[in-house]
Coordinates of C-alpha atoms and ligand atoms in Angstrom, one line a residue:
M1 CA 37.1 -3.6 19.6
T2 CA 36.7 -3.9 15.8
M3 CA 38.8 -6.8 15.4
S4 CA 37.2 -9.4 17.9
L5 CA 35.8 -11.6 15.6
R6 CA 38.7 -11.9 13.4
Q7 CA 40.9 -12.6 16.8
T8 CA 37.9 -15.1 17.7
N9 CA 38.2 -16.9 14.7
L10 CA 41.9 -17.2 14.9
D11 CA 41.8 -18.7 18.3
K12 CA 39.0 -21.4 17.1
L13 CA 41.5 -22.0 14.5
R14 CA 44.4 -23.6 16.6
E15 CA 41.9 -25.4 18.7
L16 CA 39.3 -26.9 17.0
Q17 CA 39.9 -30.2 15.0
F18 CA 38.0 -29.4 11.5
D19 CA 36.1 -31.7 9.2
V20 CA 36.9 -29.5 5.9
L21 CA 40.0 -26.4 5.7
I22 CA 38.9 -24.6 2.9
V23 CA 41.9 -22.5 1.5
G24 CA 40.7 -19.4 -0.5
G25 CA 38.2 -17.4 0.3
G26 CA 37.6 -16.0 -3.4
I27 CA 33.9 -17.3 -4.9
N28 CA 34.6 -21.1 -5.2
G29 CA 36.1 -20.8 -1.4
A30 CA 33.4 -18.5 -0.4
V31 CA 30.4 -21.1 -1.8
S32 CA 32.0 -24.3 -0.5
A33 CA 32.2 -22.7 2.8
A34 CA 28.5 -21.5 2.6
S35 CA 27.5 -24.8 1.1
L36 CA 29.1 -26.9 4.0
A37 CA 28.2 -25.3 7.0
A38 CA 24.7 -24.9 6.5
R39 CA 24.7 -28.3 6.1
G40 CA 26.3 -28.8 9.5
V41 CA 29.7 -29.6 8.7
R42 CA 32.6 -28.1 10.7
V43 CA 34.5 -26.0 8.4
A44 CA 36.9 -23.3 8.4
L45 CA 38.2 -21.0 5.4
I46 CA 41.7 -18.4 5.3
D47 CA 42.4 -16.3 2.7
R48 CA 46.4 -15.2 2.9
G49 CA 45.1 -11.6 1.7
D50 CA 41.2 -10.3 2.4
F51 CA 38.3 -12.3 1.3
S52 CA 37.9 -12.5 -2.8
S53 CA 41.3 -10.0 -2.9
G54 CA 42.3 -12.1 -5.9
V55 CA 40.3 -12.8 -9.3
S56 CA 36.7 -12.5 -7.6
S57 CA 37.2 -8.8 -7.4
N58 CA 38.4 -8.2 -11.2
S59 CA 35.8 -9.4 -13.3
S60 CA 33.0 -8.3 -15.5
N61 CA 30.5 -8.7 -12.6
L62 CA 28.4 -10.1 -15.3
A63 CA 26.3 -13.3 -14.5
W64 CA 25.7 -14.3 -18.1
G65 CA 24.6 -17.5 -20.2
G66 CA 27.8 -17.0 -21.9
I67 CA 26.0 -16.1 -25.6
K68 CA 29.9 -15.8 -26.8
Y69 CA 30.3 -20.1 -26.8
L70 CA 27.5 -20.2 -29.4
E71 CA 29.6 -19.2 -31.7
S72 CA 32.5 -22.4 -31.0
H73 CA 29.2 -24.4 -30.9
E74 CA 29.6 -25.4 -27.0
Y75 CA 25.8 -25.6 -27.0
L76 CA 26.0 -27.9 -23.8
L77 CA 27.9 -25.2 -21.9
V78 CA 25.7 -22.4 -22.9
N79 CA 22.8 -24.5 -21.5
K80 CA 24.7 -24.8 -18.1
L81 CA 25.1 -21.0 -17.9
C82 CA 21.9 -19.8 -18.8
K83 CA 20.9 -22.2 -16.1
S84 CA 23.0 -21.3 -13.5
R85 CA 22.3 -17.4 -14.6
N86 CA 18.7 -18.0 -14.1
H87 CA 18.9 -19.7 -11.0
L88 CA 20.9 -16.4 -9.5
M89 CA 18.6 -14.3 -11.0
K90 CA 15.5 -16.3 -9.0
H91 CA 17.1 -16.4 -5.8
Y92 CA 19.0 -13.4 -6.0
P93 CA 16.4 -10.9 -6.9
S94 CA 17.7 -7.3 -5.8
T95 CA 21.5 -8.6 -6.5
V96 CA 22.0 -10.2 -9.7
K97 CA 19.8 -8.1 -12.3
E98 CA 18.7 -8.4 -15.7
I99 CA 20.4 -5.9 -17.9
R100 CA 20.0 -5.0 -21.6
F101 CA 23.3 -5.6 -24.0
F102 CA 22.9 -3.3 -26.7
T103 CA 25.2 -4.7 -29.8
T104 CA 26.6 -2.7 -32.1
I105 CA 28.2 -5.0 -35.6
A106 CA 30.5 -2.9 -37.7
R107 CA 30.5 -3.4 -41.4
G108 CA 32.8 -6.4 -42.7
F109 CA 32.0 -7.9 -39.3
R110 CA 32.3 -12.2 -39.3
F111 CA 29.1 -12.2 -39.3
W112 CA 25.8 -10.4 -40.8
P113 CA 24.1 -8.4 -37.7
F114 CA 21.0 -10.0 -38.7
F115 CA 22.5 -13.5 -38.2
V116 CA 23.9 -12.4 -34.8
F117 CA 20.6 -11.5 -34.0
L118 CA 19.4 -14.8 -34.7
G119 CA 22.3 -16.3 -32.3
S120 CA 20.7 -14.1 -29.9
V121 CA 17.5 -15.6 -30.4
V122 CA 18.4 -18.9 -30.1
Y123 CA 20.3 -17.8 -26.6
W124 CA 17.4 -16.3 -25.5
L125 CA 15.7 -19.9 -25.9
I126 CA 18.4 -21.7 -24.5
G127 CA 17.4 -19.7 -21.6
R128 CA 13.9 -20.7 -21.3
C129 CA 12.6 -17.5 -22.6
V130 CA 13.0 -16.2 -18.9
M131 CA 14.0 -12.2 -20.3
K132 CA 13.1 -9.9 -22.4
A133 CA 13.4 -11.1 -26.0
P134 CA 15.8 -10.0 -27.8
R135 CA 15.0 -7.3 -30.6
Y136 CA 16.9 -6.3 -33.8
V137 CA 18.2 -2.6 -34.2
S138 CA 18.8 -1.2 -37.4
A139 CA 21.8 0.8 -38.2
R140 CA 19.7 4.1 -38.0
A141 CA 17.5 2.8 -34.7
L142 CA 21.2 2.5 -33.1
E143 CA 22.3 6.1 -34.1
K144 CA 18.9 7.5 -32.5
S145 CA 18.6 5.7 -29.5
E146 CA 22.0 5.8 -28.3
P147 CA 24.0 9.0 -29.8
V148 CA 27.3 8.3 -28.0
I149 CA 27.9 5.0 -30.2
N150 CA 30.1 5.6 -33.8
T151 CA 27.7 4.2 -35.8
S152 CA 30.0 5.6 -39.4
R153 CA 30.9 2.1 -39.4
A154 CA 28.0 -0.1 -38.2
S155 CA 25.8 -2.5 -40.2
G156 CA 23.3 -2.6 -37.6
G157 CA 22.7 -4.2 -34.1
L158 CA 20.9 -6.2 -31.6
E159 CA 19.7 -6.0 -27.9
Y160 CA 19.2 -9.0 -25.6
S161 CA 19.3 -9.6 -22.1
D162 CA 21.7 -11.4 -19.4
C163 CA 22.8 -10.4 -15.8
Y164 CA 24.9 -8.4 -14.2
L165 CA 25.9 -8.1 -10.3
Y166 CA 24.5 -5.0 -9.1
D167 CA 27.1 -3.8 -6.3
N168 CA 29.9 -6.0 -7.5
D169 CA 31.6 -9.2 -7.3
A170 CA 33.5 -8.8 -3.9
R171 CA 30.4 -7.8 -2.2
F172 CA 28.3 -10.4 -3.4
V173 CA 31.2 -13.3 -2.6
F174 CA 31.5 -11.5 1.1
N175 CA 28.0 -12.4 1.5
F176 CA 28.5 -15.9 1.0
I177 CA 31.3 -15.4 3.5
R178 CA 29.0 -13.8 5.7
G179 CA 26.3 -16.8 5.5
S180 CA 28.5 -19.3 6.1
L181 CA 30.0 -17.7 9.5
N182 CA 26.0 -17.4 10.1
Y183 CA 26.3 -21.3 10.4
G184 CA 29.5 -22.1 12.1
C185 CA 31.9 -21.4 10.1
I186 CA 35.6 -20.2 11.4
A187 CA 36.5 -18.1 8.5
A188 CA 39.3 -15.3 8.7
N189 CA 41.1 -13.3 6.3
Y190 CA 45.0 -12.7 6.2
V191 CA 45.8 -16.0 7.0
E192 CA 47.8 -18.4 4.4
S193 CA 48.4 -21.9 4.3
I194 CA 52.4 -22.2 3.8
A195 CA 52.6 -25.8 4.9
A196 CA 49.9 -28.8 5.0
I197 CA 50.9 -32.8 5.5
R198 CA 48.9 -35.6 6.5
T199 CA 49.0 -37.5 9.4
D200 CA 47.1 -40.6 10.7
G201 CA 44.2 -39.5 8.4
N202 CA 44.5 -36.0 9.5
W203 CA 45.4 -32.8 7.1
R204 CA 47.8 -30.6 9.7
T205 CA 48.2 -27.1 7.9
T206 CA 50.7 -24.6 8.9
A207 CA 48.9 -21.4 8.6
R208 CA 50.4 -18.0 9.1
D209 CA 48.9 -14.8 9.6
V210 CA 49.9 -12.3 7.6
I211 CA 49.3 -9.6 10.3
S212 CA 50.9 -10.5 13.2
G213 CA 53.4 -13.0 11.5
E214 CA 52.6 -16.1 13.4
S215 CA 52.5 -19.2 12.8
F216 CA 49.5 -21.9 14.0
T217 CA 48.4 -25.6 13.0
I218 CA 45.0 -26.2 11.5
R219 CA 43.8 -29.6 11.8
S220 CA 41.1 -31.1 9.4
T221 CA 40.0 -34.6 8.0
A222 CA 39.8 -32.8 4.6
V223 CA 40.8 -29.9 2.7
V224 CA 39.8 -28.1 -0.1
N225 CA 42.0 -26.2 -2.2
A226 CA 40.5 -23.0 -4.2
C227 CA 42.9 -20.8 -4.6
G228 CA 42.0 -19.7 -7.8
P229 CA 45.0 -19.2 -9.9
Y230 CA 47.5 -20.7 -7.5
V231 CA 45.7 -24.4 -7.0
D232 CA 48.7 -25.6 -8.6
A233 CA 50.9 -24.1 -6.5
L234 CA 49.2 -25.0 -3.4
N235 CA 49.2 -28.5 -4.6
N236 CA 52.8 -28.6 -5.2
M237 CA 53.2 -27.4 -1.1
A238 CA 51.0 -30.5 0.0
G239 CA 52.0 -32.8 -2.4
Q240 CA 49.3 -33.1 -4.5
H241 CA 49.1 -34.3 -8.0
T242 CA 46.7 -33.5 -10.2
Q243 CA 45.4 -34.6 -13.8
Y244 CA 43.9 -30.6 -14.1
H245 CA 46.2 -27.4 -14.0
H246 CA 45.3 -24.0 -14.7
L247 CA 46.2 -22.0 -17.9
F248 CA 46.1 -18.1 -17.1
S249 CA 44.5 -15.5 -19.2
K250 CA 44.7 -11.4 -18.3
G251 CA 42.2 -9.4 -18.4
V252 CA 42.0 -5.7 -17.6
H253 CA 38.8 -3.2 -17.1
L254 CA 38.9 0.7 -16.9
I255 CA 36.5 3.1 -14.8
V256 CA 35.5 5.8 -16.7
D257 CA 32.8 8.5 -16.1
Q258 CA 29.4 7.9 -17.5
I259 CA 29.4 7.4 -20.9
T260 CA 25.4 6.8 -21.0
D261 CA 22.9 6.6 -18.7
N262 CA 21.0 4.6 -20.2
L263 CA 21.1 1.6 -17.8
R264 CA 22.5 -0.7 -20.6
V265 CA 25.5 -2.4 -21.4
L266 CA 26.9 -1.2 -24.9
T267 CA 28.4 -4.3 -26.4
F268 CA 31.1 -4.3 -29.0
F269 CA 33.8 -6.6 -31.1
A270 CA 37.7 -4.9 -30.1
S271 CA 39.8 -4.9 -33.0
D272 CA 41.2 -8.3 -31.9
G273 CA 37.4 -9.4 -32.4
R274 CA 36.6 -10.3 -28.8
L275 CA 33.3 -8.8 -27.0
F276 CA 34.4 -5.7 -25.7
F277 CA 31.7 -4.1 -22.7
L278 CA 30.9 -1.0 -21.5
I279 CA 29.3 -1.7 -18.2
P280 CA 27.3 0.7 -15.6
M281 CA 28.9 0.6 -12.2
G282 CA 26.8 2.4 -10.1
P283 CA 27.1 6.2 -11.7
K284 CA 29.9 5.0 -13.6
T285 CA 31.1 3.4 -16.4
C286 CA 33.3 -0.2 -17.0
I287 CA 35.0 -0.4 -20.0
G288 CA 36.7 -3.7 -20.9
T289 CA 37.8 -6.5 -21.2
T290 CA 41.2 -7.6 -22.6
D291 CA 42.3 -11.4 -23.3
T292 CA 46.0 -12.0 -23.1
Q293 CA 47.8 -15.4 -22.1
V294 CA 50.4 -15.1 -19.3
D295 CA 52.3 -17.8 -17.8
T296 CA 52.1 -16.1 -14.3
P297 CA 49.0 -14.8 -11.8
A298 CA 51.0 -12.1 -10.6
V299 CA 49.3 -9.2 -13.3
S300 CA 49.7 -5.4 -13.2
V301 CA 48.0 -3.0 -15.7
T302 CA 50.0 -2.0 -18.6
D303 CA 50.0 1.0 -21.1
E304 CA 49.7 -1.3 -23.6
D305 CA 46.7 -2.9 -21.8
R306 CA 45.5 1.1 -21.1
D307 CA 46.2 2.2 -24.6
F308 CA 44.2 -1.1 -25.9
I309 CA 40.7 -0.3 -24.3
L310 CA 40.9 3.1 -25.0
S311 CA 41.5 3.4 -28.5
N312 CA 38.9 0.8 -28.5
A313 CA 36.5 2.9 -26.6
N314 CA 37.1 6.1 -28.7
A315 CA 36.8 4.5 -32.2
L316 CA 33.5 2.6 -31.2
L317 CA 32.0 5.5 -29.4
D318 CA 31.7 9.3 -31.0
L319 CA 32.5 11.1 -27.9
D320 CA 32.7 14.7 -27.5
K321 CA 36.3 14.3 -26.1
R322 CA 38.5 11.5 -26.1
L323 CA 38.8 9.0 -23.4
T324 CA 42.8 9.4 -22.4
R325 CA 44.7 7.9 -19.6
E326 CA 43.7 10.9 -16.8
D327 CA 40.2 10.1 -17.5
I328 CA 41.0 6.1 -15.8
I329 CA 39.2 6.6 -12.4
A330 CA 40.4 3.2 -11.2
E331 CA 41.4 0.1 -12.7
R332 CA 40.8 -3.7 -12.5
V333 CA 43.0 -6.6 -13.4
G334 CA 43.4 -10.4 -12.9
V335 CA 43.9 -13.4 -14.6
R336 CA 41.3 -15.9 -15.7
P337 CA 42.3 -19.5 -14.3
L338 CA 41.1 -22.0 -16.9
A339 CA 41.2 -25.5 -16.3
R340 CA 43.0 -27.4 -18.5
K341 CA 43.8 -31.5 -18.4
G342 CA 47.2 -32.7 -18.8
R343 CA 50.5 -29.9 -19.1
G344 CA 51.1 -27.7 -22.0
G345 CA 49.7 -25.0 -24.3
V346 CA 46.8 -25.2 -26.1
A347 CA 46.2 -24.6 -29.7
D348 CA 43.0 -22.6 -29.8
W349 CA 43.7 -21.0 -26.8
V350 CA 40.2 -18.7 -26.4
E351 CA 38.2 -21.3 -27.2
L352 CA 39.7 -23.0 -24.0
S353 CA 36.4 -23.9 -22.3
R354 CA 35.4 -22.2 -19.4
K355 CA 34.1 -24.7 -17.5
H356 CA 35.0 -25.7 -13.8
E357 CA 36.6 -29.5 -12.5
I358 CA 36.6 -30.1 -9.1
E359 CA 39.2 -33.2 -8.7
V360 CA 39.7 -35.4 -5.9
N361 CA 42.6 -37.6 -4.0
E362 CA 39.9 -39.7 -2.1
E363 CA 42.8 -41.3 -0.1
D364 CA 44.1 -38.2 0.9
Q365 CA 40.5 -36.3 1.2
Y366 CA 41.8 -33.6 -0.8
L367 CA 39.7 -31.5 -3.6
S368 CA 41.0 -29.1 -6.0
I369 CA 38.5 -26.3 -7.7
F370 CA 39.8 -25.6 -11.1
G371 CA 38.3 -22.7 -13.0
G372 CA 34.9 -21.5 -12.7
K373 CA 32.8 -18.8 -12.8
L374 CA 30.5 -16.5 -10.7
T375 CA 27.8 -17.5 -12.4
D376 CA 28.1 -20.8 -12.1
C377 CA 28.8 -20.7 -8.2
L378 CA 25.6 -22.4 -6.6
N379 CA 26.7 -25.8 -9.1
V380 CA 30.6 -25.3 -7.8
G381 CA 28.5 -25.0 -4.0
N382 CA 26.7 -28.0 -4.2
E383 CA 29.5 -30.3 -5.7
V384 CA 31.9 -29.6 -2.8
A385 CA 29.2 -30.7 -0.4
D386 CA 28.4 -33.8 -2.7
K387 CA 31.8 -35.1 -3.0
I388 CA 32.4 -34.0 0.9
F389 CA 29.5 -36.4 1.3
R390 CA 31.1 -39.1 -1.1
L391 CA 35.3 -39.2 1.0
G392 CA 32.6 -40.5 3.9
I393 CA 32.1 -37.2 5.7
A394 CA 28.6 -37.0 7.6
I395 CA 26.7 -33.9 6.3
P396 CA 23.9 -33.8 9.1
Y397 CA 21.4 -31.4 7.1
P398 CA 21.9 -32.7 3.2
D399 CA 18.8 -30.8 2.0
K400 CA 19.5 -27.1 3.8
K401 CA 19.4 -24.5 1.3
W402 CA 22.2 -22.6 1.7
Y403 CA 22.3 -19.3 -0.9
G404 CA 19.2 -16.7 -1.8
E405 CA 17.9 -14.1 -0.7
P406 CA 16.1 -14.2 2.3
G407 CA 12.0 -14.9 1.4
E408 CA 9.4 -12.2 0.1
E409 CA 7.6 -12.2 3.3
L410 CA 10.7 -10.9 5.3
R411 CA 11.6 -8.1 1.9
D412 CA 7.6 -6.7 2.6
E413 CA 8.3 -6.2 6.3
F414 CA 11.2 -4.9 5.6
M415 CA 10.4 -2.4 3.0
L416 CA 6.8 -2.0 5.1
Q417 CA 9.0 -0.5 8.1
A418 CA 11.3 1.6 5.9
H419 CA 8.2 3.2 4.8
L420 CA 6.6 3.7 7.4
M421 CA 10.2 5.3 8.9
H422 CA 9.9 7.6 5.9
L423 CA 13.6 6.2 5.5
D424 CA 13.9 6.8 1.4
S425 CA 13.6 10.6 2.2
L426 CA 16.8 10.6 3.8
T427 CA 18.2 8.9 0.7
D428 CA 21.6 11.3 -0.7
A429 CA 20.2 12.9 -3.8
S430 CA 23.4 11.9 -5.2
S431 CA 22.4 8.0 -4.7
S432 CA 21.4 5.9 -7.8
E433 CA 18.6 4.1 -5.8
P434 CA 16.4 4.5 -2.8
L435 CA 18.3 3.9 0.7
S436 CA 15.8 0.8 1.3
E437 CA 16.2 -0.8 -1.5
R438 CA 20.2 -0.4 -1.3
F439 CA 19.8 -1.7 2.4
W440 CA 18.0 -4.7 1.6
R441 CA 20.3 -5.9 -1.1
R442 CA 23.6 -5.3 0.9
Y443 CA 22.4 -6.8 4.5
G444 CA 19.0 -8.8 3.9
A445 CA 17.5 -9.6 7.5
A446 CA 20.7 -7.4 8.8
A447 CA 19.6 -5.1 7.4
F448 CA 16.4 -4.4 10.2
G449 CA 19.4 -3.2 12.4
L450 CA 20.3 -0.3 10.4
L451 CA 16.6 0.9 10.5
E452 CA 16.9 0.6 14.1
R453 CA 20.1 2.6 13.9
I454 CA 18.2 5.8 12.2
R455 CA 15.2 5.6 14.1
E456 CA 18.1 6.2 17.2
D457 CA 19.9 9.1 15.5
E458 CA 19.1 9.9 12.3
S459 CA 22.2 11.6 11.4
C460 CA 23.5 7.6 10.8
A461 CA 21.5 7.7 7.2
E462 CA 24.4 10.3 5.9
L463 CA 26.6 9.6 3.4
L464 CA 30.2 9.5 4.9
I465 CA 32.1 10.3 1.8
E466 CA 30.5 12.5 -1.1
T467 CA 28.9 10.2 -3.8
S468 CA 30.4 6.7 -2.2
E469 CA 26.8 5.3 -1.6
Y470 CA 27.7 4.3 1.8
T471 CA 25.9 5.7 5.1
R472 CA 27.3 5.7 8.5
C473 CA 25.1 3.2 10.2
E474 CA 26.2 0.7 7.3
I475 CA 30.0 1.7 8.4
E476 CA 29.3 0.7 12.0
L477 CA 27.3 -2.8 11.1
A478 CA 30.7 -3.3 8.6
A479 CA 32.8 -2.9 11.8
R480 CA 30.8 -5.6 13.4
R481 CA 30.2 -8.2 11.0
E482 CA 32.5 -7.6 8.2
M483 CA 35.8 -8.5 9.3
I484 CA 37.9 -5.6 7.8
V485 CA 41.1 -5.6 8.7
K486 CA 42.4 -3.0 6.4
L487 CA 41.1 0.6 5.3
E488 CA 41.2 -1.1 1.4
D489 CA 38.9 -4.1 2.3
F490 CA 36.1 -1.8 3.2
I491 CA 36.8 0.8 0.7
R492 CA 37.8 -1.3 -2.0
R493 CA 35.7 -4.9 -1.7
R494 CA 33.0 -4.6 0.9
S495 CA 31.7 -1.5 -0.7
K496 CA 32.9 -0.2 -4.5
I497 CA 33.9 3.2 -3.4
E498 CA 37.5 3.0 -4.5
L499 CA 35.8 1.8 -7.9
V500 CA 33.8 5.0 -8.2
V501 CA 35.4 7.7 -6.6
R502 CA 39.3 8.6 -7.8
K503 CA 42.0 7.5 -4.6
E504 CA 42.7 11.5 -4.5
D505 CA 39.2 12.4 -3.9
I506 CA 38.4 9.7 -1.3
L507 CA 41.6 10.8 0.6
K508 CA 40.8 14.3 0.4
A509 CA 36.9 13.2 1.8
P510 CA 36.5 14.5 5.5
G511 CA 34.0 11.2 6.2
L512 CA 37.6 9.1 5.3
R513 CA 39.1 9.6 8.8
E514 CA 35.3 9.0 10.4
A515 CA 34.8 5.9 8.6
S516 CA 38.5 4.7 10.0
E517 CA 37.6 5.9 13.6
I518 CA 34.4 3.6 12.9
L519 CA 36.3 0.4 11.8
F520 CA 39.2 0.6 13.4
G521 CA 38.7 2.2 16.8
E522 CA 41.9 3.1 18.5
Q523 CA 44.0 2.0 15.8
A524 CA 42.5 5.0 13.3
E525 CA 45.4 6.6 12.3
E526 CA 47.8 3.4 11.5
R527 CA 45.4 2.1 8.9
L528 CA 44.8 5.5 7.4
R529 CA 48.0 6.2 6.8
E530 CA 48.8 2.7 5.7
Y531 CA 46.2 3.1 2.7
M532 CA 47.5 6.7 2.4
E533 CA 50.8 5.1 2.0
Q534 CA 49.5 2.7 -0.8
G535 CA 50.1 4.4 -3.4
Ligands
FAD601 C1 38.9 -10.2 -16.5 C2 38.0 -11.4 -15.8 C3 36.7 -11.1 -16.2 C4 35.7 -11.9 -15.6 N1 34.4 -11.7 -16.0 C5 33.7 -12.7 -15.3 C6 32.3 -12.4 -15.5 O1 31.3 -11.7 -16.1 N2 31.1 -13.3 -15.1 C7 31.7 -15.1 -14.7 O2 31.0 -15.6 -14.3 N3 33.3 -14.9 -14.3 C8 34.4 -13.8 -15.0 N4 35.2 -14.2 -14.4 C9 35.6 -15.3 -13.8 C10 35.8 -15.6 -12.4 O3 35.6 -14.2 -12.1 C11 36.7 -16.0 -11.9 O4 36.8 -17.7 -12.5 C12 36.5 -16.2 -10.5 O5 35.9 -15.3 -9.6 C13 37.6 -17.1 -10.1 O6 37.3 -17.4 -8.5 P1 38.0 -18.5 -7.1 O7 37.8 -18.2 -5.8 O8 38.4 -19.5 -8.3 O9 39.7 -17.4 -7.3 P2 40.5 -16.2 -6.4 O10 39.2 -15.2 -6.4 O11 41.5 -15.7 -7.0 O12 40.4 -16.8 -5.1 C14 41.2 -17.8 -4.8 C15 41.8 -16.9 -3.2 O13 43.2 -17.9 -2.6 C16 43.9 -17.0 -2.2 N5 44.8 -17.8 -2.1 C17 45.6 -18.1 -2.6 N6 47.0 -19.1 -2.6 C18 46.6 -18.9 -0.8 C19 47.2 -19.7 0.2 N7 48.7 -20.0 0.1 N8 46.5 -19.2 1.7 C20 45.3 -19.2 1.5 N9 45.1 -18.1 0.9 C21 45.2 -18.4 -0.6 C22 43.9 -16.1 -2.8 O14 44.3 -14.9 -2.0 C23 42.4 -15.4 -3.1 O15 41.8 -14.6 -2.6 C24 36.4 -13.0 -15.0 C25 37.2 -13.1 -14.6 C26 38.6 -12.3 -15.3 C27 40.0 -12.5 -14.7

């Protein structure tokens, strides 16, 4: 029963002829699908893993205007990213939230604190002053308002605003996939593109269902390659030659117990001179990141990465007990796919522009998306639709708005209904926010169904796994609407449980079995075993 949405879509992938097949369900693929489907284009999307199982579940979760690019004088890029950030914030008020970046500058740093502060004022101006203004913070004031910071080497600091994704990146991405399904996109996870040929003006993609091992053909007029770090690999397979290619920079984050209960990002410059963040992640803190040039996108966290992050955190903070590897609750690792024209290395690696490029092969009706950022995702969606239109594919509803949370009126109605049934009084004491806020942010209009369920049976509002911020009725909803194939899809990506609860505690949680039963019915035991064996 639980796999029916995926099964139905697998059948349709075989049967139908599509205008566009999108390969890759990270942020770039997800926004392409949402943008095209809402405009009435017949779209299919496949990902060889779960949706957002690649880079898009391993970012820093920031939607930011790129303050650091001011140092390399890339004002146009900063302007563009600030605009994108503001646009996201406006249309996702409960998801993309303003947060203060509390920045410490050490003595001997390449700029005086006041100069960095002036930079943040320029940044604020470029950002159209939509957020709280920056402020200068003296070394003394730093110590006073955030005693956890080691101020022995601080010469001063500043506080400025940017945005972060309140839930996490993978959830944000999934909501675009979910949106595309509402408009008729046929999407399936765990389906890999293993070959593609173009005959008689049509693409025939050989797809493999990774779960059953079966192969079948998907027919489409155009193909959008949104494989992130694997864009070049897919192009090689499809015989596509491009001007752009990817270079890779590996980035690691570690999650530890909460460092400070002030809801702000602590910002430093690490020993390598790069920005270093301590970012709130629900009830925990996410620390990172590293930036290492690598040749291949298949990466894992090494002891060297862990030690770099832990030793920097220990040096920059004034902790009662130094952080060690035992304190790590969860780890995130991914490569930034950096768009680069031509082949070969670059002289200035760190300053390589982090812009996206969409390359089009008009004759073959084939698009490749290089680079990109979560922050810039709405532009990517719009540009892909524009380029698909120019290829001669009909766009029935060109002006349809395809993104954003439902409007104020629906939100007010939801909040009123929630209020009248005293929903928030059912919030577990360990939760970081009232149930009504969380339901609305995660599910939008579908959250009305949760109210219905809780009216029927109040126990549906109970947490299934301690401190997980996930109630029974949300898991029921996920089973129907979120195409969860493996337990990890739910625990690591639709939710962020695996990022904020230690794996051994998840495995011990009495609610885990029940969650698995709700999600997988008869296959619950098998999926549970698979998850436990994953290490
Ligand atoms: C450490 C780090 C921190 C970052 N921080 C931020 C940040 O704070 N803010 C921000 O805006 N950006 C940030 N980024 C950048 C951003 O996360 C990435 O640019 C973005 O997620 C890339 O998305 P994508 O869709 O291109 O790739 P992916 O998310 O990797 O998606 C590609 C998908 O294609 C699938 N795929 C590959 N090959 C095939 C195939 N043959 N068949 C089917 N499917 C296939 C993969 O399974 C994968 O799911 C960060 C990146 C890193 C690494």
